[in-house]
mmCIF file of C-alpha atoms and ligand atoms in Angstrom:
data_model
loop_
_atom_site.group_PDB
_atom_site.id
_atom_site.type_symbol
_atom_site.label_atom_id
_atom_site.label_comp_id
_atom_site.label_asym_id
_atom_site.label_seq_id
_atom_site.Cartn_x
_atom_site.Cartn_y
_atom_site.Cartn_z
ATOM 1 C CA MET A 1 168.356 86.888 109.205
ATOM 2 C CA ILE A 2 166.172 88.956 106.892
ATOM 3 C CA PRO A 3 166.063 87.837 103.272
ATOM 4 C CA LEU A 4 165.817 90.220 100.354
ATOM 5 C CA LEU A 5 162.687 88.372 99.305
ATOM 6 C CA ASP A 6 160.694 85.647 101.071
ATOM 7 C CA LEU A 7 158.828 83.581 98.492
ATOM 8 C CA LYS A 8 158.071 80.862 101.028
ATOM 9 C CA ALA A 9 156.250 83.254 103.374
ATOM 10 C CA HIS A 10 154.418 84.625 100.363
ATOM 11 C CA TYR A 11 153.309 81.197 99.169
ATOM 12 C CA GLU A 12 152.100 80.252 102.652
ATOM 13 C CA THR A 13 149.512 83.071 102.547
ATOM 14 C CA ILE A 14 147.711 81.539 99.535
ATOM 15 C CA LYS A 15 148.907 77.943 99.577
ATOM 16 C CA GLU A 16 145.510 76.264 99.641
ATOM 17 C CA GLU A 17 144.085 78.250 96.754
ATOM 18 C CA ILE A 18 147.215 77.830 94.635
ATOM 19 C CA ASP A 19 147.482 74.087 95.233
ATOM 20 C CA LYS A 20 143.837 73.677 94.251
ATOM 21 C CA ALA A 21 144.240 75.712 91.061
ATOM 22 C CA VAL A 22 147.378 73.789 90.053
ATOM 23 C CA ALA A 23 145.729 70.412 90.779
ATOM 24 C CA LYS A 24 142.787 71.426 88.598
ATOM 25 C CA VAL A 25 145.051 72.062 85.609
ATOM 26 C CA ILE A 26 146.930 68.800 86.129
ATOM 27 C CA ASP A 27 143.660 66.950 86.322
ATOM 28 C CA SER A 28 142.450 68.565 83.094
ATOM 29 C CA THR A 29 145.710 67.669 81.264
ATOM 30 C CA ASN A 30 145.116 70.780 79.201
ATOM 31 C CA PHE A 31 148.577 72.290 79.588
ATOM 32 C CA ILE A 32 149.099 74.666 76.681
ATOM 33 C CA LEU A 33 146.986 77.705 75.689
ATOM 34 C CA GLY A 34 143.796 76.615 77.405
ATOM 35 C CA PRO A 35 141.131 78.377 79.482
ATOM 36 C CA GLU A 36 143.463 79.516 82.278
ATOM 37 C CA VAL A 37 145.695 81.483 79.896
ATOM 38 C CA GLN A 38 142.686 82.931 78.119
ATOM 39 C CA ALA A 39 141.040 84.055 81.364
ATOM 40 C CA LEU A 40 144.290 85.473 82.714
ATOM 41 C CA GLU A 41 144.840 87.416 79.479
ATOM 42 C CA GLN A 42 141.424 89.059 79.839
ATOM 43 C CA GLU A 43 141.930 89.853 83.509
ATOM 44 C CA THR A 44 145.424 91.223 82.939
ATOM 45 C CA ALA A 45 144.317 93.389 80.010
ATOM 46 C CA SER A 46 141.630 94.856 82.224
ATOM 47 C CA TYR A 47 144.071 95.297 85.147
ATOM 48 C CA CYS A 48 146.511 97.133 82.875
ATOM 49 C CA GLN A 49 143.750 99.256 81.261
ATOM 50 C CA THR A 50 144.402 97.831 77.794
ATOM 51 C CA LYS A 51 142.177 96.060 75.275
ATOM 52 C CA PHE A 52 144.375 93.013 74.672
ATOM 53 C CA ALA A 53 146.886 90.823 76.501
ATOM 54 C CA ILE A 54 148.887 87.915 75.106
ATOM 55 C CA GLY A 55 150.622 85.422 77.392
ATOM 56 C CA VAL A 56 154.169 84.510 76.389
ATOM 57 C CA ALA A 57 157.015 82.498 77.905
ATOM 58 C CA SER A 58 158.851 85.343 79.705
ATOM 59 C CA GLY A 59 159.242 89.087 80.035
ATOM 60 C CA THR A 60 162.225 88.843 77.730
ATOM 61 C CA ASP A 61 160.070 87.213 75.060
ATOM 62 C CA ALA A 62 157.364 89.835 75.590
ATOM 63 C CA LEU A 63 159.955 92.465 74.592
ATOM 64 C CA GLU A 64 161.432 90.487 71.711
ATOM 65 C CA LEU A 65 158.089 89.474 70.205
ATOM 66 C CA THR A 66 156.887 93.070 70.452
ATOM 67 C CA LEU A 67 159.962 94.316 68.605
ATOM 68 C CA VAL A 68 159.393 91.761 65.853
ATOM 69 C CA ALA A 69 155.640 92.429 65.749
ATOM 70 C CA CYS A 70 156.386 96.143 65.329
ATOM 71 C CA GLY A 71 158.563 95.355 62.336
ATOM 72 C CA ILE A 72 161.813 96.420 64.010
ATOM 73 C CA SER A 73 164.807 94.719 62.404
ATOM 74 C CA ALA A 74 168.312 95.152 60.959
ATOM 75 C CA GLY A 75 169.289 98.750 60.325
ATOM 76 C CA ASP A 76 166.800 100.137 62.873
ATOM 77 C CA GLU A 77 167.654 101.874 66.131
ATOM 78 C CA VAL A 78 165.757 101.709 69.429
ATOM 79 C CA ILE A 79 166.409 104.265 72.184
ATOM 80 C CA THR A 80 166.471 102.932 75.721
ATOM 81 C CA THR A 81 168.040 103.385 79.138
ATOM 82 C CA PRO A 82 171.584 102.226 79.914
ATOM 83 C CA PHE A 83 170.483 101.302 83.462
ATOM 84 C CA SER A 84 168.267 98.231 83.629
ATOM 85 C CA PHE A 85 168.296 94.446 83.496
ATOM 86 C CA ILE A 86 170.137 93.130 80.418
ATOM 87 C CA ALA A 87 166.928 91.864 78.720
ATOM 88 C CA THR A 88 165.895 95.464 78.022
ATOM 89 C CA ALA A 89 168.799 95.888 75.614
ATOM 90 C CA ASP A 90 169.671 92.390 74.472
ATOM 91 C CA THR A 91 166.190 91.857 72.994
ATOM 92 C CA ILE A 92 166.787 94.869 70.738
ATOM 93 C CA VAL A 93 169.950 93.198 69.441
ATOM 94 C CA ARG A 94 168.220 89.825 68.985
ATOM 95 C CA ALA A 95 165.537 91.544 66.918
ATOM 96 C CA GLY A 96 168.431 92.645 64.664
ATOM 97 C CA ALA A 97 168.367 96.325 65.651
ATOM 98 C CA LYS A 98 170.813 98.618 67.461
ATOM 99 C CA PRO A 99 170.231 99.813 71.032
ATOM 100 C CA VAL A 100 170.939 103.505 71.475
ATOM 101 C CA PHE A 101 171.221 104.669 75.069
ATOM 102 C CA ALA A 102 169.997 107.897 76.679
ATOM 103 C CA ASP A 103 171.010 108.789 80.262
ATOM 104 C CA ILE A 104 168.740 108.484 83.288
ATOM 105 C CA LEU A 105 167.308 110.875 85.856
ATOM 106 C CA SER A 106 169.172 110.721 89.172
ATOM 107 C CA ASP A 107 166.024 110.623 91.350
ATOM 108 C CA SER A 108 163.919 107.972 89.661
ATOM 109 C CA PHE A 109 166.674 106.022 87.817
ATOM 110 C CA ASN A 110 164.381 106.145 84.747
ATOM 111 C CA ILE A 111 165.283 107.378 81.272
ATOM 112 C CA ASP A 112 165.576 111.181 81.052
ATOM 113 C CA PRO A 113 163.118 112.412 78.391
ATOM 114 C CA GLU A 114 165.335 115.447 77.771
ATOM 115 C CA LYS A 115 168.122 113.118 76.631
ATOM 116 C CA ILE A 116 165.989 111.186 74.155
ATOM 117 C CA GLU A 117 165.472 113.750 71.420
ATOM 118 C CA GLU A 118 169.195 114.268 70.661
ATOM 119 C CA LYS A 119 169.483 110.527 69.917
ATOM 120 C CA ILE A 120 166.739 110.461 67.280
ATOM 121 C CA ASN A 121 167.740 110.115 63.624
ATOM 122 C CA SER A 122 166.263 108.619 60.463
ATOM 123 C CA LYS A 123 167.040 105.059 61.681
ATOM 124 C CA THR A 124 165.216 105.462 64.990
ATOM 125 C CA LYS A 125 162.067 103.335 65.083
ATOM 126 C CA ALA A 126 161.137 103.081 68.766
ATOM 127 C CA ILE A 127 161.683 104.220 72.329
ATOM 128 C CA MET A 128 161.811 101.573 75.040
ATOM 129 C CA PRO A 129 161.372 103.158 78.466
ATOM 130 C CA VAL A 130 161.706 100.962 81.560
ATOM 131 C CA HIS A 131 159.622 101.589 84.678
ATOM 132 C CA LEU A 132 162.516 100.665 86.891
ATOM 133 C CA PHE A 133 161.999 99.244 90.377
ATOM 134 C CA GLY A 134 158.225 99.783 90.016
ATOM 135 C CA GLN A 135 158.233 103.532 89.345
ATOM 136 C CA PRO A 136 156.735 104.825 86.069
ATOM 137 C CA ALA A 137 159.018 106.590 83.626
ATOM 138 C CA GLU A 138 157.927 110.069 82.483
ATOM 139 C CA MET A 139 155.418 108.737 79.995
ATOM 140 C CA SER A 140 153.587 111.896 78.968
ATOM 141 C CA LYS A 141 156.853 113.541 77.851
ATOM 142 C CA ILE A 142 158.026 110.321 76.187
ATOM 143 C CA MET A 143 154.724 109.916 74.321
ATOM 144 C CA ASP A 144 154.926 113.522 73.080
ATOM 145 C CA ILE A 145 158.397 112.891 71.674
ATOM 146 C CA ALA A 146 157.285 109.627 70.087
ATOM 147 C CA ARG A 147 154.236 111.214 68.453
ATOM 148 C CA GLU A 148 156.276 114.107 67.106
ATOM 149 C CA HIS A 149 158.767 111.738 65.460
ATOM 150 C CA GLY A 150 156.407 108.895 64.542
ATOM 151 C CA LEU A 151 158.121 106.367 66.814
ATOM 152 C CA LYS A 152 156.762 103.251 68.466
ATOM 153 C CA VAL A 153 156.864 103.070 72.276
ATOM 154 C CA ILE A 154 157.531 99.721 73.907
ATOM 155 C CA GLU A 155 157.154 99.927 77.671
ATOM 156 C CA ASP A 156 159.300 97.540 79.698
ATOM 157 C CA CYS A 157 156.878 96.977 82.591
ATOM 158 C CA ALA A 158 158.684 93.882 83.890
ATOM 159 C CA GLN A 159 159.101 95.448 87.343
ATOM 160 C CA ALA A 160 156.035 97.614 87.417
ATOM 161 C CA ILE A 161 152.672 95.900 86.910
ATOM 162 C CA GLY A 162 149.966 98.206 88.272
ATOM 163 C CA ALA A 163 152.190 101.303 88.497
ATOM 164 C CA GLU A 164 150.440 104.507 87.458
ATOM 165 C CA SER A 165 151.118 107.990 86.362
ATOM 166 C CA ASN A 166 148.129 110.341 86.748
ATOM 167 C CA SER A 167 145.873 107.304 87.311
ATOM 168 C CA LYS A 168 146.932 105.705 84.016
ATOM 169 C CA ARG A 169 148.537 102.290 84.290
ATOM 170 C CA VAL A 170 151.934 101.479 82.793
ATOM 171 C CA GLY A 171 151.607 99.415 79.648
ATOM 172 C CA SER A 172 148.630 101.462 78.461
ATOM 173 C CA PHE A 173 150.631 104.497 77.292
ATOM 174 C CA GLY A 174 152.750 103.023 74.529
ATOM 175 C CA ASP A 175 152.170 100.588 71.676
ATOM 176 C CA THR A 176 152.764 97.703 74.062
ATOM 177 C CA GLY A 177 153.598 97.035 77.687
ATOM 178 C CA CYS A 178 155.784 94.013 78.446
ATOM 179 C CA LEU A 179 155.216 92.194 81.739
ATOM 180 C CA SER A 180 157.423 89.642 83.438
ATOM 181 C CA PHE A 181 156.031 87.016 85.805
ATOM 182 C CA PHE A 182 159.500 85.932 87.000
ATOM 183 C CA PRO A 183 159.084 84.705 90.623
ATOM 184 C CA SER A 184 160.619 87.841 92.175
ATOM 185 C CA LYS A 185 158.260 90.199 90.377
ATOM 186 C CA ASN A 186 155.212 91.732 92.131
ATOM 187 C CA LEU A 187 153.034 89.263 90.252
ATOM 188 C CA GLY A 188 155.344 86.255 90.018
ATOM 189 C CA CYS A 189 154.632 82.746 88.844
ATOM 190 C CA PHE A 190 156.349 79.458 89.693
ATOM 191 C CA GLY A 191 158.813 79.551 86.822
ATOM 192 C CA ASP A 192 159.102 81.795 83.797
ATOM 193 C CA GLY A 193 156.219 83.701 82.317
ATOM 194 C CA GLY A 194 155.393 86.994 80.626
ATOM 195 C CA MET A 195 152.691 88.945 78.844
ATOM 196 C CA VAL A 196 152.298 91.677 76.280
ATOM 197 C CA VAL A 197 149.494 94.178 76.870
ATOM 198 C CA THR A 198 148.355 96.467 74.067
ATOM 199 C CA ASN A 199 145.488 98.511 72.700
ATOM 200 C CA SER A 200 146.456 97.641 69.117
ATOM 201 C CA LYS A 201 144.455 94.817 67.560
ATOM 202 C CA GLU A 202 147.086 94.482 64.831
ATOM 203 C CA ILE A 203 150.002 94.084 67.269
ATOM 204 C CA ALA A 204 147.948 91.671 69.426
ATOM 205 C CA GLU A 205 147.190 89.477 66.421
ATOM 206 C CA ASN A 206 150.813 89.594 65.324
ATOM 207 C CA ILE A 207 152.063 88.492 68.732
ATOM 208 C CA ARG A 208 149.490 85.710 68.934
ATOM 209 C CA LEU A 209 150.856 84.477 65.638
ATOM 210 C CA LEU A 210 154.508 84.880 66.594
ATOM 211 C CA ARG A 211 154.208 83.031 69.910
ATOM 212 C CA LYS A 212 153.050 79.882 68.072
ATOM 213 C CA HIS A 213 155.572 79.483 65.238
ATOM 214 C CA GLY A 214 153.608 81.854 63.015
ATOM 215 C CA ILE A 215 150.936 79.194 62.588
ATOM 216 C CA LYS A 216 147.661 80.752 61.504
ATOM 217 C CA ASP A 217 145.710 77.676 60.469
ATOM 218 C CA LYS A 218 146.848 74.285 61.618
ATOM 219 C CA TYR A 219 150.321 73.575 60.217
ATOM 220 C CA ASN A 220 150.263 76.446 57.784
ATOM 221 C CA SER A 221 152.730 79.079 58.971
ATOM 222 C CA SER A 222 152.608 82.566 57.534
ATOM 223 C CA VAL A 223 155.706 84.019 59.237
ATOM 224 C CA ILE A 224 158.779 82.709 61.048
ATOM 225 C CA GLY A 225 157.736 82.743 64.662
ATOM 226 C CA PHE A 226 158.786 81.524 68.086
ATOM 227 C CA ASN A 227 157.719 78.906 70.572
ATOM 228 C CA SER A 228 156.816 81.293 73.366
ATOM 229 C CA ARG A 229 153.683 80.434 75.283
ATOM 230 C CA LEU A 230 152.645 81.032 78.831
ATOM 231 C CA ASP A 231 151.545 77.619 80.091
ATOM 232 C CA GLU A 232 148.321 76.733 81.858
ATOM 233 C CA LEU A 233 149.964 75.871 85.184
ATOM 234 C CA GLN A 234 151.627 79.282 85.410
ATOM 235 C CA ALA A 235 148.420 81.013 84.314
ATOM 236 C CA ALA A 236 146.448 79.194 87.035
ATOM 237 C CA VAL A 237 148.954 80.381 89.687
ATOM 238 C CA LEU A 238 148.870 83.926 88.328
ATOM 239 C CA LYS A 239 145.079 84.029 88.214
ATOM 240 C CA VAL A 240 144.922 83.304 91.930
ATOM 241 C CA LYS A 241 147.644 85.859 92.669
ATOM 242 C CA LEU A 242 146.232 88.671 90.514
ATOM 243 C CA LYS A 243 143.238 88.952 92.880
ATOM 244 C CA TYR A 244 145.596 89.897 95.725
ATOM 245 C CA LEU A 245 147.964 92.127 93.784
ATOM 246 C CA ASP A 246 146.491 95.455 94.896
ATOM 247 C CA LYS A 247 146.516 94.380 98.534
ATOM 248 C CA TRP A 248 150.159 93.306 98.203
ATOM 249 C CA THR A 249 151.058 96.537 96.442
ATOM 250 C CA GLU A 250 149.580 98.512 99.353
ATOM 251 C CA LYS A 251 151.723 96.472 101.724
ATOM 252 C CA ARG A 252 154.821 97.185 99.640
ATOM 253 C CA GLN A 253 153.981 100.908 99.711
ATOM 254 C CA LYS A 254 153.596 100.743 103.474
ATOM 255 C CA VAL A 255 157.008 99.075 103.804
ATOM 256 C CA ALA A 256 158.509 101.811 101.621
ATOM 257 C CA SER A 257 156.898 104.567 103.676
ATOM 258 C CA ILE A 258 158.269 103.074 106.911
ATOM 259 C CA TYR A 259 161.760 102.890 105.378
ATOM 260 C CA GLU A 260 161.336 106.463 104.177
ATOM 261 C CA SER A 261 160.478 107.816 107.616
ATOM 262 C CA LEU A 262 163.092 105.782 109.476
ATOM 263 C CA LEU A 263 165.873 106.573 107.020
ATOM 264 C CA LYS A 264 165.189 110.264 106.653
ATOM 265 C CA ASP A 265 167.863 111.302 109.149
ATOM 266 C CA SER A 266 170.433 108.739 108.078
ATOM 267 C CA LEU A 267 173.360 109.139 105.709
ATOM 268 C CA VAL A 268 171.744 107.230 102.853
ATOM 269 C CA LYS A 269 169.615 108.951 100.256
ATOM 270 C CA THR A 270 166.077 107.706 99.718
ATOM 271 C CA SER A 271 164.301 108.422 96.458
ATOM 272 C CA LEU A 272 161.454 110.870 96.061
ATOM 273 C CA THR A 273 158.200 110.028 94.377
ATOM 274 C CA ALA A 274 155.713 112.554 92.985
ATOM 275 C CA SER A 275 152.160 112.369 94.363
ATOM 276 C CA SER A 276 150.779 111.766 90.848
ATOM 277 C CA ILE A 277 152.706 108.492 90.722
ATOM 278 C CA ARG A 278 151.666 105.051 91.961
ATOM 279 C CA HIS A 279 155.026 103.427 92.686
ATOM 280 C CA VAL A 280 154.605 99.673 93.151
ATOM 281 C CA TYR A 281 158.027 99.080 94.744
ATOM 282 C CA ASN A 282 159.278 95.926 93.136
ATOM 283 C CA GLN A 283 162.502 97.145 94.719
ATOM 284 C CA TYR A 284 163.233 99.637 97.468
ATOM 285 C CA THR A 285 166.460 101.234 96.338
ATOM 286 C CA ILE A 286 168.555 103.772 98.191
ATOM 287 C CA LYS A 287 171.802 105.566 97.311
ATOM 288 C CA THR A 288 174.974 105.983 99.292
ATOM 289 C CA SER A 289 178.544 106.928 98.449
ATOM 290 C CA ASN A 290 179.879 104.053 100.574
ATOM 291 C CA ARG A 291 177.648 101.485 98.905
ATOM 292 C CA ASP A 292 180.172 98.626 98.694
ATOM 293 C CA GLU A 293 180.970 98.881 102.421
ATOM 294 C CA LEU A 294 177.277 98.984 103.296
ATOM 295 C CA PHE A 295 176.569 95.952 101.130
ATOM 296 C CA LYS A 296 179.341 94.020 102.891
ATOM 297 C CA TRP A 297 178.128 95.145 106.293
ATOM 298 C CA LEU A 298 174.535 94.071 105.636
ATOM 299 C CA LYS A 299 175.760 90.690 104.428
ATOM 300 C CA GLU A 300 177.679 90.242 107.689
ATOM 301 C CA LYS A 301 174.498 91.110 109.580
ATOM 302 C CA GLU A 302 172.593 88.527 107.479
ATOM 303 C CA ILE A 303 170.383 91.128 105.880
ATOM 304 C CA GLY A 304 169.546 90.519 102.259
ATOM 305 C CA ALA A 305 170.496 93.340 99.924
ATOM 306 C CA ALA A 306 171.220 93.480 96.213
ATOM 307 C CA ILE A 307 172.879 95.745 93.721
ATOM 308 C CA TYR A 308 170.587 96.438 90.814
ATOM 309 C CA TYR A 309 172.635 97.185 88.689
ATOM 310 C CA PRO A 310 176.399 97.298 89.163
ATOM 311 C CA ALA A 311 177.257 98.024 85.529
ATOM 312 C CA PRO A 312 175.381 100.207 83.044
ATOM 313 C CA PHE A 313 174.872 98.632 79.611
ATOM 314 C CA HIS A 314 177.361 100.855 77.777
ATOM 315 C CA LEU A 315 180.216 99.630 80.013
ATOM 316 C CA GLN A 316 179.386 95.923 79.703
ATOM 317 C CA ASP A 317 181.562 93.760 77.432
ATOM 318 C CA VAL A 318 178.581 92.617 75.403
ATOM 319 C CA PHE A 319 177.971 96.156 74.137
ATOM 320 C CA ALA A 320 181.609 97.167 73.579
ATOM 321 C CA TYR A 321 180.922 97.007 69.822
ATOM 322 C CA LEU A 322 178.579 99.972 70.162
ATOM 323 C CA GLY A 323 181.622 102.169 70.872
ATOM 324 C CA TYR A 324 180.475 103.927 74.013
ATOM 325 C CA LYS A 325 182.995 104.949 76.685
ATOM 326 C CA LYS A 326 183.152 105.762 80.369
ATOM 327 C CA GLY A 327 181.626 109.178 81.034
ATOM 328 C CA ASP A 328 179.023 108.925 78.259
ATOM 329 C CA PHE A 329 176.122 108.471 80.716
ATOM 330 C CA PRO A 330 177.232 110.043 84.002
ATOM 331 C CA GLU A 331 173.947 109.557 85.878
ATOM 332 C CA ALA A 332 173.739 105.848 85.008
ATOM 333 C CA GLU A 333 177.372 105.410 85.981
ATOM 334 C CA LYS A 334 176.830 107.192 89.292
ATOM 335 C CA ALA A 335 173.725 105.125 90.036
ATOM 336 C CA ALA A 336 175.617 101.908 89.296
ATOM 337 C CA LYS A 337 178.175 102.908 91.961
ATOM 338 C CA GLU A 338 175.707 104.113 94.591
ATOM 339 C CA VAL A 339 172.532 102.025 94.506
ATOM 340 C CA ILE A 340 171.598 99.288 96.922
ATOM 341 C CA SER A 341 168.209 97.575 97.171
ATOM 342 C CA LEU A 342 166.813 96.573 100.573
ATOM 343 C CA PRO A 343 164.384 93.804 101.516
ATOM 344 C CA ILE A 344 160.833 94.546 100.407
ATOM 345 C CA TYR A 345 157.869 92.209 100.164
ATOM 346 C CA PRO A 346 154.285 92.249 101.440
ATOM 347 C CA GLU A 347 155.006 89.996 104.423
ATOM 348 C CA LEU A 348 157.949 92.086 105.757
ATOM 349 C CA THR A 349 157.108 93.215 109.295
ATOM 350 C CA GLU A 350 157.729 96.602 110.900
ATOM 351 C CA GLU A 351 160.123 94.934 113.309
ATOM 352 C CA GLN A 352 162.154 93.532 110.422
ATOM 353 C CA ILE A 353 162.235 96.917 108.712
ATOM 354 C CA LYS A 354 163.538 98.476 111.933
ATOM 355 C CA GLU A 355 166.234 95.826 112.086
ATOM 356 C CA VAL A 356 167.340 96.638 108.534
ATOM 357 C CA VAL A 357 167.421 100.351 109.318
ATOM 358 C CA SER A 358 169.312 99.898 112.555
ATOM 359 C CA ALA A 359 171.907 97.811 110.690
ATOM 360 C CA ILE A 360 172.256 100.618 108.142
ATOM 361 C CA ASP A 361 172.579 103.218 110.910
ATOM 362 C CA SER A 362 175.291 101.196 112.654
ATOM 363 C CA SER A 363 177.347 100.717 109.465
HETATM 364 C C1 LIG B 401 163.501 95.539 83.608
HETATM 365 C C2 LIG B 401 163.378 94.119 83.145
HETATM 366 N N1 LIG B 401 163.177 93.859 81.839
HETATM 367 C C3 LIG B 401 163.019 92.603 81.396
HETATM 368 C C4 LIG B 401 163.073 91.525 82.236
HETATM 369 C C5 LIG B 401 162.958 90.155 81.664
HETATM 370 O O1 LIG B 401 161.940 89.407 82.235
HETATM 371 P P1 LIG B 401 162.042 87.790 82.328
HETATM 372 O O2 LIG B 401 163.029 87.464 83.388
HETATM 373 O O3 LIG B 401 160.653 87.371 82.679
HETATM 374 O O4 LIG B 401 162.465 87.298 80.995
HETATM 375 C C6 LIG B 401 163.275 91.743 83.588
HETATM 376 C C7 LIG B 401 163.271 90.591 84.539
HETATM 377 O O5 LIG B 401 164.120 90.221 85.196
HETATM 378 C C8 LIG B 401 163.451 93.060 84.069
HETATM 379 O O6 LIG B 401 163.664 93.309 85.364
#
């Protein structure tokens, strides 16, 4: 049996350090917005090449608080990909705005910059690219479009902490980068957690206010806010893990390169990555026209696999009111039919990778 993800094996590698860090917080009884969160914010800002970082309760909240902090609300439109986790689009709706989709590129599964411009109108306020599976979206083109039209850029970095394009880290291109610390992410905590990274002092201050009910001075709120704080226990776990993130990323890249070389003569299609890109492989995703059969076969062989994502946003019931139809985003629809993600994590051995590949070859 090879799981899609092995959090137990991962924990075992740093158990002592984590247990000590958690015990220290419990002993301090300082559970909310204390020194651990503050230190992690500084370290994460520096890791992401930004000036500020604000810990919040989840990646979803990082997106929603950013939208609110950027003043996006009813009547506004935000352009994003139709192929991602639901939080990318549902946060736009919760902020009161309308998600407008632009199709993806078939190789990277990321939003196609060429498809963005035709969606821009006077209501458009922001572009929300997602660095899907750990691979950066085409940020220099996206930033050019945003500058030309005076739009905000909110980077959904939930799956891509540490990913780079031309040595620049995701989250440092746009107005904000939104991180998720969900346990399955490359930097995962022991529950929910998230962070906004930004170079804008104004946005940083706004998000600090919003995460704490808009309270500026004690019990004097200036805006309607949220209760969305990263807690000290999660921050303590993350602070230990952040030190190892680059080492783990290298291991993920090694796993991907072994898959790449072993799968090159098989019937599945692996994805290509430009040399200017640092892909951090939160997922290793391949494409095949007989995806459903392969998924069933791997399940029978007790090999963990997952389909991220079986339905593009525009074909999900929740967005029926937007009026899209089948055929509107052919690349996203094709990806939804063909993608399958294979086991990838730093502790995955070469032997296990070979077992996965031999199961694929015998399907
Ligand atoms: C692309 C993407 N955006 C947003 C999120 C939301 O993050 P969280 O689960 O921490 O709320 C996720 C996490 O699953 C994600 O994968």
